[in-house]
XYZ file of C-alpha atoms in Angstrom:
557
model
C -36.875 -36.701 -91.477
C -40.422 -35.175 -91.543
C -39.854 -33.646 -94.954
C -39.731 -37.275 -96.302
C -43.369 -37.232 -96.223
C -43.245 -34.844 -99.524
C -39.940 -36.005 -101.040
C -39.316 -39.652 -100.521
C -40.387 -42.278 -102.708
C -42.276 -42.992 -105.604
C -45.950 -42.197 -104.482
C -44.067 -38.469 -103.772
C -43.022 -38.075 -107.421
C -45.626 -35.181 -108.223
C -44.545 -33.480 -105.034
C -40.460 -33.620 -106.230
C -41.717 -32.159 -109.425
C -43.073 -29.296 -107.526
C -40.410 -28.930 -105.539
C -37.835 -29.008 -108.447
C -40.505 -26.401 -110.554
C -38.732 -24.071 -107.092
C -35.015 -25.168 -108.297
C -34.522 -27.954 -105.584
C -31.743 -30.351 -106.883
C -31.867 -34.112 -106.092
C -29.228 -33.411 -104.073
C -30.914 -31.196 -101.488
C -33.618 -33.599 -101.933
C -31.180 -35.748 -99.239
C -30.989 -32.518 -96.500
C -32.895 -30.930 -93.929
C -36.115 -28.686 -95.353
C -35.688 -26.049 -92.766
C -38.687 -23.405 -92.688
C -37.288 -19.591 -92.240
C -40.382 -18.227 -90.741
C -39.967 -14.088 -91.139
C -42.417 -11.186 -90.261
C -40.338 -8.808 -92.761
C -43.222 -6.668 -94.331
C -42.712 -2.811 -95.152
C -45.295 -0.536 -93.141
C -43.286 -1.741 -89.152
C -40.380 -0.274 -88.682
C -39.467 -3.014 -86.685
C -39.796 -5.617 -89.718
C -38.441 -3.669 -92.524
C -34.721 -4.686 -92.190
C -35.941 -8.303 -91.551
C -35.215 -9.365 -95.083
C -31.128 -9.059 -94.238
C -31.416 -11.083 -91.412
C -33.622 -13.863 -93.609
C -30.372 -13.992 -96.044
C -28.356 -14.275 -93.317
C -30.544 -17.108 -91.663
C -30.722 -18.860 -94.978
C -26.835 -18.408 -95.780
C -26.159 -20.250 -92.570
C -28.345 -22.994 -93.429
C -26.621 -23.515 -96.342
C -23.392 -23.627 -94.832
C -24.581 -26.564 -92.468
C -25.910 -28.890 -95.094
C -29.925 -27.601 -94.836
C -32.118 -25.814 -97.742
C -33.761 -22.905 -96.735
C -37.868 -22.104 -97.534
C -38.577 -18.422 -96.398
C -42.294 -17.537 -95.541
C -43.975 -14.504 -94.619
C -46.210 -13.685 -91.284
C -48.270 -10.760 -90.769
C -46.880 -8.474 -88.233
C -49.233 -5.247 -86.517
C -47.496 -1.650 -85.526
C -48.812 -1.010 -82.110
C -47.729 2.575 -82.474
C -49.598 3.278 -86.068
C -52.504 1.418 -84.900
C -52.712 3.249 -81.473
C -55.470 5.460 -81.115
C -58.120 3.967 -83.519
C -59.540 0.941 -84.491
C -56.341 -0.677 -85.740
C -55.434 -1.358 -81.350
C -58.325 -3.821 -81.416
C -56.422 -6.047 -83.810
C -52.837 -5.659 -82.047
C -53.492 -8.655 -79.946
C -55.467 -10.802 -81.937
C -52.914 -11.022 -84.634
C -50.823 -12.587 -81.870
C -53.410 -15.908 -82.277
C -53.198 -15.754 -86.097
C -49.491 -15.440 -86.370
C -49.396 -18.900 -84.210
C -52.106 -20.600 -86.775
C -50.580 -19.541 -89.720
C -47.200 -20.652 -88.353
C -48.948 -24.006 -87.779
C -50.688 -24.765 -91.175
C -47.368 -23.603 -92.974
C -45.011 -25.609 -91.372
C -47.445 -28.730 -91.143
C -48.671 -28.242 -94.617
C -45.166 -28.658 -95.439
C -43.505 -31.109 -93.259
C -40.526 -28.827 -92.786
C -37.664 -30.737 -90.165
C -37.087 -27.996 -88.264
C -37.416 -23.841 -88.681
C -35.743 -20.806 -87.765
C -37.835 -17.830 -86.884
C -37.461 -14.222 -87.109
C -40.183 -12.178 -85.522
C -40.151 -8.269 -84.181
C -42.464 -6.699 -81.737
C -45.297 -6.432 -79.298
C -47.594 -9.525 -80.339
C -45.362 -10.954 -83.552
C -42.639 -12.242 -81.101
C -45.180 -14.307 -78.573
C -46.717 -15.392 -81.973
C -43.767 -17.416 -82.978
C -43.097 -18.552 -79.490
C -46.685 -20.180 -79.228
C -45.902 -21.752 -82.365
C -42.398 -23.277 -81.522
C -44.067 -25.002 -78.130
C -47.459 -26.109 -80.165
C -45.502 -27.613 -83.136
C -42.677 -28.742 -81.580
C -40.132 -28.880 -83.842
C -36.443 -28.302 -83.894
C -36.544 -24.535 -83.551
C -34.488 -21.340 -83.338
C -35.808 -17.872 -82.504
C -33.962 -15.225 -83.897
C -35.522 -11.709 -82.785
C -35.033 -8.562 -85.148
C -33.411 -6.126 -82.716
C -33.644 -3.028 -81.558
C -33.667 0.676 -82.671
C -31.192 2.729 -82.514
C -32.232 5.651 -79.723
C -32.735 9.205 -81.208
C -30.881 12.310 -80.247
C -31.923 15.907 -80.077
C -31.912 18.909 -77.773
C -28.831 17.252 -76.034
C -30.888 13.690 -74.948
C -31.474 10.550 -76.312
C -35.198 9.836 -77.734
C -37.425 6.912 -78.311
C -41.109 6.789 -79.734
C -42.594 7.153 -76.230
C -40.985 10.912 -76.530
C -43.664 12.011 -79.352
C -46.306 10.311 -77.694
C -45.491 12.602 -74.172
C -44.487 15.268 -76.474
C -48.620 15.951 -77.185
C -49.351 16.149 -74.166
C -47.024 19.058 -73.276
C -47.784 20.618 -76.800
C -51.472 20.522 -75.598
C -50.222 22.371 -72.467
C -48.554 25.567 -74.486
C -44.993 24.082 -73.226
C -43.659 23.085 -75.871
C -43.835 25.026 -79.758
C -44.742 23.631 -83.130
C -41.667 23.641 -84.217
C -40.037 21.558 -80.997
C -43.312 18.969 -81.650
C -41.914 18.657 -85.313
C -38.233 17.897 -83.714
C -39.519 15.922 -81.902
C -41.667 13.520 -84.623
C -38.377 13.785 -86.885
C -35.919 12.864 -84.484
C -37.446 10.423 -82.093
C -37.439 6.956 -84.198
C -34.164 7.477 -86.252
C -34.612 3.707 -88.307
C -35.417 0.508 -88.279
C -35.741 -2.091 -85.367
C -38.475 -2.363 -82.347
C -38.492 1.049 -80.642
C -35.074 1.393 -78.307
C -36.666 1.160 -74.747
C -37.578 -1.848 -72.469
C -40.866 -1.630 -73.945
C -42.802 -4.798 -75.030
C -41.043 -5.780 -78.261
C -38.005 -5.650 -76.906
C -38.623 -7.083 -73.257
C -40.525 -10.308 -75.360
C -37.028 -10.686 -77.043
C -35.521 -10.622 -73.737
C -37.790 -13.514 -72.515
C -37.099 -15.477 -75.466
C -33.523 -15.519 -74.565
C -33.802 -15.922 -71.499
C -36.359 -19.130 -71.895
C -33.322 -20.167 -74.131
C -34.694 -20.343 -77.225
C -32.642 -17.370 -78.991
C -28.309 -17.021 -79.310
C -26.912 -15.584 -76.127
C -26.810 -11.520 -77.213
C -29.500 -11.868 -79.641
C -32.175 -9.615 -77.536
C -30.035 -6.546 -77.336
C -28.210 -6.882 -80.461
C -29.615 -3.657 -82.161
C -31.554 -4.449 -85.714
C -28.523 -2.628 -87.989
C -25.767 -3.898 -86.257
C -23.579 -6.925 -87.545
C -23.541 -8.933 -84.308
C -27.271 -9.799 -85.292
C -25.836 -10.779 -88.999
C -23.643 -12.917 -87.271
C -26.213 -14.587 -84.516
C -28.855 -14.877 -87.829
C -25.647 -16.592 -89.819
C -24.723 -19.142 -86.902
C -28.735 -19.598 -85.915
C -29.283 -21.242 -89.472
C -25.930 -23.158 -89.269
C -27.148 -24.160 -85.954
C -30.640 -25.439 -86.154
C -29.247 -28.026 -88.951
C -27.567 -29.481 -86.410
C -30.545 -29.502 -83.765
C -32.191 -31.242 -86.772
C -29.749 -34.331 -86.818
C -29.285 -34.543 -82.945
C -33.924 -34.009 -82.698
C -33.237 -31.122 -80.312
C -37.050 -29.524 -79.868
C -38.023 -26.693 -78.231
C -39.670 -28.778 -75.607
C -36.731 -30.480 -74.647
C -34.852 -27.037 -73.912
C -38.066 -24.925 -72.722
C -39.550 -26.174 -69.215
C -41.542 -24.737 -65.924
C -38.019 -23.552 -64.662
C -37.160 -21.982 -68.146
C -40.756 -19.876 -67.830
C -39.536 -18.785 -64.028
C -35.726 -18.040 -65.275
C -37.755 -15.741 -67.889
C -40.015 -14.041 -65.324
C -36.885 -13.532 -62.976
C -35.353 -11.351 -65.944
C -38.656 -9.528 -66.386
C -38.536 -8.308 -63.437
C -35.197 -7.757 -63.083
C -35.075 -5.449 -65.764
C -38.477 -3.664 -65.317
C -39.943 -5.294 -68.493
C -43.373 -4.640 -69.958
C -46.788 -5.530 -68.490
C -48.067 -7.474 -71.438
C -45.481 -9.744 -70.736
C -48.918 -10.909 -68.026
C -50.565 -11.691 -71.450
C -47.633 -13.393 -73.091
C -45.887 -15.563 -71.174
C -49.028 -17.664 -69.860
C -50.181 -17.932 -73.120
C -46.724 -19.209 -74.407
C -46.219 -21.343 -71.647
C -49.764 -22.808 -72.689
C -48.838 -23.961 -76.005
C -45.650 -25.463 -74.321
C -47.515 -27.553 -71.848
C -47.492 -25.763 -68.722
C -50.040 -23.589 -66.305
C -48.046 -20.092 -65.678
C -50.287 -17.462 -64.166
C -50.465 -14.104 -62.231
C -49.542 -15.737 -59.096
C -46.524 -17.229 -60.036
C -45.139 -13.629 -61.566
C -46.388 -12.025 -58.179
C -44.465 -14.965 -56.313
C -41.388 -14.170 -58.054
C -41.359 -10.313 -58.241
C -41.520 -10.392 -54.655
C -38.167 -12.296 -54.268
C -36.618 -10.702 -57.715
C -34.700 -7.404 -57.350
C -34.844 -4.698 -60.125
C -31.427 -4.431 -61.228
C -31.460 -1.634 -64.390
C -33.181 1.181 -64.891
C -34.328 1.549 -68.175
C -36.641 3.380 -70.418
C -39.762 4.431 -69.853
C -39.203 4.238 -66.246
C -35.048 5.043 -66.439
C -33.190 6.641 -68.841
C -30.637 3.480 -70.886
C -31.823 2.460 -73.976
C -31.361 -1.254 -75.359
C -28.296 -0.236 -76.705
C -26.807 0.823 -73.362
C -28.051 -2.710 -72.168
C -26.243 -4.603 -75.002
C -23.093 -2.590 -73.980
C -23.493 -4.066 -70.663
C -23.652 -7.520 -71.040
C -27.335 -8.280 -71.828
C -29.677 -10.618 -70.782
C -26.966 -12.981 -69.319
C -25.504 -10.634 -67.529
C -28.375 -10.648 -65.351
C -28.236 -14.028 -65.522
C -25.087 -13.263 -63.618
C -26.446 -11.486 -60.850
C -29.360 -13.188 -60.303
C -26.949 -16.690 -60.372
C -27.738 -17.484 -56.792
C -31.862 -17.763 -57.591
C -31.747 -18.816 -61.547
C -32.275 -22.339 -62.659
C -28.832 -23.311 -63.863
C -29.359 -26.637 -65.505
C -32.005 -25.147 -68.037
C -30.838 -26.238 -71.909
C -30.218 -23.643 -74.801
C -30.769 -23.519 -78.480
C -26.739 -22.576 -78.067
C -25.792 -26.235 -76.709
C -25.278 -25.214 -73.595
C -27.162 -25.084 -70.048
C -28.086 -21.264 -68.663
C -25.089 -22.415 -65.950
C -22.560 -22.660 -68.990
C -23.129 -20.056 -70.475
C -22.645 -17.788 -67.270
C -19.397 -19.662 -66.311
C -18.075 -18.325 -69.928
C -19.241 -14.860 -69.687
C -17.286 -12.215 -70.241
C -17.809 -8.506 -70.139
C -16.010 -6.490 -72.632
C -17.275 -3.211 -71.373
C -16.952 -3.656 -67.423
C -17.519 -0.387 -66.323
C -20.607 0.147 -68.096
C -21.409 -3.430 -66.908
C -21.102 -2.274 -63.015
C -22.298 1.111 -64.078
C -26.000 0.351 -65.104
C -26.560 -3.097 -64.107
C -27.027 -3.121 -59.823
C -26.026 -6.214 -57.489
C -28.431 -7.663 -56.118
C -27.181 -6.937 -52.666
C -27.882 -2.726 -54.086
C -30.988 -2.842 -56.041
C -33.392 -0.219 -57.663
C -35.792 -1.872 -56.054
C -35.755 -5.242 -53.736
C -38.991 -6.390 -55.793
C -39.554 -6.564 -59.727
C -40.398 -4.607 -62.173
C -44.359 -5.953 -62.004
C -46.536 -6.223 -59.208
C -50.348 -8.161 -59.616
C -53.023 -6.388 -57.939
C -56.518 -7.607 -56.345
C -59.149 -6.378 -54.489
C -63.032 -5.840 -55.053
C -62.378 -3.591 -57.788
C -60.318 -6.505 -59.522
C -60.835 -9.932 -57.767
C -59.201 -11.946 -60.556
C -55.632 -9.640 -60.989
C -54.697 -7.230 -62.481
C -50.896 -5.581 -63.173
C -48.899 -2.427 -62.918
C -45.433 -1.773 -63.888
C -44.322 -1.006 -60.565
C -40.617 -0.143 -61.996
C -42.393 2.727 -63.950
C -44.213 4.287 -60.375
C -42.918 6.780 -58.425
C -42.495 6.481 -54.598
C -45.074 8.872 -53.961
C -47.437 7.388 -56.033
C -47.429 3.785 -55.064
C -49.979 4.292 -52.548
C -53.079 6.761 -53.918
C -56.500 7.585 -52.960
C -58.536 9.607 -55.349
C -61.852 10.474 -57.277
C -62.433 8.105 -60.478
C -63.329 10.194 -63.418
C -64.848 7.314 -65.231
C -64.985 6.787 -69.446
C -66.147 3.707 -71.570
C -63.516 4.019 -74.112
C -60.152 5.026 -74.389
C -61.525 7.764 -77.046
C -63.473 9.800 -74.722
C -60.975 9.410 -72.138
C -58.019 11.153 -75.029
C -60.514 13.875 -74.850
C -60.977 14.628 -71.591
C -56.798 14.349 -71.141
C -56.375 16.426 -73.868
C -58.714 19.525 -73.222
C -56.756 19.165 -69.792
C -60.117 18.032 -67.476
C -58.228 15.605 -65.222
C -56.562 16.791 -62.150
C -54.225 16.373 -59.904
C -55.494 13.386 -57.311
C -57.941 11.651 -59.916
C -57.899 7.668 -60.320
C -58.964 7.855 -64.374
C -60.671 4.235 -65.353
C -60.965 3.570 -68.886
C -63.544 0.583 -68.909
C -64.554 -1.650 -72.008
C -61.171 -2.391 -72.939
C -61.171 -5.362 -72.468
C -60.165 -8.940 -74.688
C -63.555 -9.134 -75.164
C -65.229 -5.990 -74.481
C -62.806 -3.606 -76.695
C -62.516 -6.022 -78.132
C -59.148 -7.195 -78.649
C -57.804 -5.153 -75.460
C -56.415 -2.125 -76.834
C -53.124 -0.662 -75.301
C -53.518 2.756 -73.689
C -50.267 3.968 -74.897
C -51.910 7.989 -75.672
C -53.558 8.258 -72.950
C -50.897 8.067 -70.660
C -48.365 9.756 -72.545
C -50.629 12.251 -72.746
C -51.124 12.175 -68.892
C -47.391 12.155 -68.544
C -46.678 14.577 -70.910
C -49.153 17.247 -69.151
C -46.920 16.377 -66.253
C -49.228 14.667 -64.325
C -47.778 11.123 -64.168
C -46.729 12.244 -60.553
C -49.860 12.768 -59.178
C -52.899 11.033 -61.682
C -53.347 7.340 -61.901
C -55.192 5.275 -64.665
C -57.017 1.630 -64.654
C -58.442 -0.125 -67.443
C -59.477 -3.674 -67.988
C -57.211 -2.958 -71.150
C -53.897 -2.904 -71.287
C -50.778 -0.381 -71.632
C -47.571 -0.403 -73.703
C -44.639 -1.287 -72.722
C -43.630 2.353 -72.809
C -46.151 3.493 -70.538
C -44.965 5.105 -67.115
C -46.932 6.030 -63.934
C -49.189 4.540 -61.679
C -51.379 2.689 -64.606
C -52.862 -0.061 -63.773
C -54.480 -2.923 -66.573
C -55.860 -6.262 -67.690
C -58.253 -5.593 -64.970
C -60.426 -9.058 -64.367
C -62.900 -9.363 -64.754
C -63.341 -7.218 -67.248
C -66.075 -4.662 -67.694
C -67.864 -6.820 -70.601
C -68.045 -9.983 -68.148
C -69.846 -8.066 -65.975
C -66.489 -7.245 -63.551
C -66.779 -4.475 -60.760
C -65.265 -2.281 -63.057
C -68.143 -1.998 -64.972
C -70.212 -0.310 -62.026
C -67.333 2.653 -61.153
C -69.094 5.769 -61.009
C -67.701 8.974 -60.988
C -66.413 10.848 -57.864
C -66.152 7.159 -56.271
C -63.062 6.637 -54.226
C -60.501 4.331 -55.847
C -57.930 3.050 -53.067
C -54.424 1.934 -55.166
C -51.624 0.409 -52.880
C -49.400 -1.257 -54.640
C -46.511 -2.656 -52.077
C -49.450 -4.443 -50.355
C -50.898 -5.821 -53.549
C -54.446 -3.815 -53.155
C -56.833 -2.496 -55.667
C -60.092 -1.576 -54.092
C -63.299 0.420 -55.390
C -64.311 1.701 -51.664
C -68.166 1.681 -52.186
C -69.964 -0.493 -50.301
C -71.296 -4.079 -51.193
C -75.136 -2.650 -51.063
C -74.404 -0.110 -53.410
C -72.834 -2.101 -56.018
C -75.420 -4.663 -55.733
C -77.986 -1.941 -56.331
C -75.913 -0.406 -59.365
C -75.754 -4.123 -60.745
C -79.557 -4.118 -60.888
C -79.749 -1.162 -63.159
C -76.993 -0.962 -64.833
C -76.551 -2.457 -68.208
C -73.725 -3.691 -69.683
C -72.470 -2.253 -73.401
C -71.827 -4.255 -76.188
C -69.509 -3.020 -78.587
C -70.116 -5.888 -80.903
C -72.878 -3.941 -83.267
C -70.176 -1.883 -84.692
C -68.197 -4.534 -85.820
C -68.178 -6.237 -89.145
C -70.615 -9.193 -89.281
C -68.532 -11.994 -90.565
C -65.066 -10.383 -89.203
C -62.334 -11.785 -87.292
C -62.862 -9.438 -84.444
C -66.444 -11.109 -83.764
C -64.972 -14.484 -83.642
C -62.284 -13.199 -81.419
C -64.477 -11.708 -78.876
C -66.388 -14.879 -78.661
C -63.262 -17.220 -77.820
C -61.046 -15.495 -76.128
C -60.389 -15.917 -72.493
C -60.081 -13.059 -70.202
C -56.670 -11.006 -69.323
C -55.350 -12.851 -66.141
C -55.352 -16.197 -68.248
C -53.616 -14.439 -70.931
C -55.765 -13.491 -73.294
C -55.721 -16.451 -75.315
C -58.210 -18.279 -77.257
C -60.490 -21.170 -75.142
């Protein structure tokens, strides 16, 4: 075992003593030192309940003959950090939850770990980490919200955010906006829509590195007690039999994950994610290959932002592997699982206990939503290296636009405009350093285009940014523009009342100005750098300077 490198042997006596100065007996000495790696902290809704989950982790580890260590990783709220200088360190904490993962675990020559993350970047964290360390590893993700309820209709976060917006408009009264903020995000778990949190715990099923049901199992529910409970009992086992996370995760695990993203309209960051992960796991996974397989992956269930079920209603209907089940002509059968099983297996034992909810919300694949995916990758002159859109979130009338750009260099001055209602009907609005580098740390644009949707304009206004949007965001908005307007991208040269051409079915993003003209703009021009207003010595600095741009994931060089 890898632990005997702190317990075994005489030369280890001083690190026994410290390990029995914890209460270790000489009997657990002789087990497994599994790590319980949790994000439980008290200021994310979607970590606060984590601690339950940890005992339950911990308990089944006992049960199977291991001794449990918990640790702590940090964790960012993308929706109390939206808005303000907190969104430039959303993503970047995605890089230090994978290093401090590392030195723990290393430090410590733990055999094998169980993790527990929730949300946006926390979750893609501890996947990096499971495919760089490469140790016997289960993923346990927190769960989801529970929707809220008011004026007759079910509520998530992404209500308050659109709820501005139509306060800003005179439609809605103070007292409905306070409803609304009281109502919307009723307790703990990641917020109860397809947005990112919950679409990353969807891919880590899927890439089989989480308990069949774990995704959707909402945070307060006792299903995700019992997956926690039988996880820990579990990876003492995958400890004995040296089961690691790159024996179960491969290339045809990453596309089985990309086939449910796009079969359930999942989040656009899930562009950033999964090449990153599948970086630390060995492999090259790019815009290209999600483009390849949207086009031959139907969206099968319409859910929030873009529909109307929450996570909950997906639990109720099967899950992840139900779509497993539909999509069981195209998915990659023979891929392993933390479970024990093979994706195939699992499938052949499936069964729905709520059927009609099952046929209800979850299409064949023979009736779609949609015969492509939930995201499409864009190019064009305007972004030559990709860039995404939630094409699940669009409305038919809008997935082909032509309109002005109304042009802003940060996502602040672009919430003002929106809000003293300047933007009309028809305009292309491009929200430019954004970027990983030129934000930096690629902020999502999450009020903005609530704010846009909430003035009722989602129908009619598009946005573009070499940032990026929340999972939550609907409406033509396009993102992780490359390159970006710091590198000196085409974005960077947009001027207002320049036509912006959008057609999404055909894959095009195109600034129609002519090649002269943007050579000429490109001579006089000059480029911003946002790096003066940063601390000196902080992490933000060092971020900008080694981080790759969006269509490569983000990630650090």
């Amino acid at each position: 075992m890898r632990s005997d490198n702190v317990k075994k042997g005489v030369e280890r006596t001083a690190n026994r003593s410290l390990l029995k100065a914890l209460g270790v007996t000489d009997s657990e000495m002789k087990k497994p030192f599994i790590a319980v790696v949790n994000s439980k902290n008290d200021i994310v809704p979607g970590h606060t309940h984590l601690d339950k989950i940890g005992r339950a982790v911990c308990d089944g580890i006992r049960n199977a003959g291991g001794v449990p260590f918990e640790f702590q990783t940090i964790g960012v709220c993308d929706g109390i950090a939206m808005g303000h200088l907190g969104m430039s360190y959303s993503l970047p904490s995605r890089e230090l939850i994978c290093d401090t993962i590392e030195v723990m675990v290393q430090a410590h020559a733990f055999d094998g770990a169980v993790m527990i993350p929730s949300c946006d970047k926390v979750v893609p964290g501890h996947l990096m980490a499971a495919g760089r360390l490469n140790i016997p590893t289960v993923i346990v993700t927190g769960g989801a919200m529970e929707p809220g309820f008011a004026d007759d209709s079910e509520l998530d976060l992404i209500s308050s955010f659109e709820a501005v917006g139509a306060y800003q408009k005179n439609e809605i009264s103070d007292e409905e906006l306070s409803i609304m903020e009281n109502e919307c995000c009723p307790g703990c778990g990641s917020c109860s829509g397809m947005f990112t949190a919950n679409t990353m715990a969807c891919v880590t099923e899927a890439l089989g590195m989480s308990y069949p049901g774990c995704a959707t199992a909402t945070a307060a529910s006792a299903k995700k007690l019992r997956i926690a409970k039988e996880s820990g009992e579990r990876i003492v086992e995958m400890v004995k039999n040296d089961i690691k996370p790159r024996d179960i995760v491969t290339i045809k695990s990453f596309e089985n994950a990309v086939m449910v993203d796009m079969a359930i309209g999942g989040s656009t960051n899930t562009a950033l994610h999964i090449p990153t992960i599948a970086h630390e796991f060995g492999f090259s996974f790019d815009l290209n290959n999600f483009d390849e397989i949207s086009k031959s992956t139907p969206h099968l269930i319409s859910m929030r932002p873009g529909g109307s079920a929450s996570m909950k209603d997906f639990d109720r209907a099967g899950g992840v592997y139900a779509i497993f089940e539909r999509l069981s002509n195209s998915i990659n059968k023979s891929e392993l699982t933390v479970f024990g099983k093979t994706v195939g297996e699992v499938v052949s034992d499936l069964k729905f206990i709520n059927p009609k909810i099952n046929k209800k919300l979850i299409h064949t694949v023979e009736n779609p939503i949609r015969k492509e995916g939930g995201i499409a990758a864009l190019k064009g002159n305007l972004a030559p290296d990709g860039s995404v859109v939630k094409q699940s979130a669009v409305s038919e009338e809008m997935l082909k636009h032509k309109g002005p750009a109304r042009v802003f260099d940060s996502e602040e001055d672009a919430m003002d405009a929106i809000l003293l209602c300047k933007i009309n009907p028809g305009d292309v609005v491009v929200i430019r350093y954004e970027g990983p580098k030129g934000g930096p740390g690629m902020r999502e644009m999450l009020s903005p285009t609530s704010a846009i949707a909430g003035q009722g304009l989602s129908n009619s206004v598009a946005l573009i940014t070499d940032g990026r949007f929340s999972g939550g965001t609907r409406g033509p908005c396009i993102g992780h523009v490359s390159p970006e307007a710091a590198e000196g991208g085409t974005i960077a040269y947009v001027e207002d009342g320049d036509e912006i051409e959008i057609d999404i079915p055909n894959r095009i993003l195109k600034l129609n100005v002519s090649e002269n003209t943007l050579n000429e703009r490109k001579k006089t021009k000059k480029i911003l750098n946002k790096y003066d207003k940063l601390p000196e010595n902080g992490y933000l600095r060092r971020y900008a300077k080694l981080v790759t741009s969006a269509d490569s994931g983000g990630r650090f060089l």
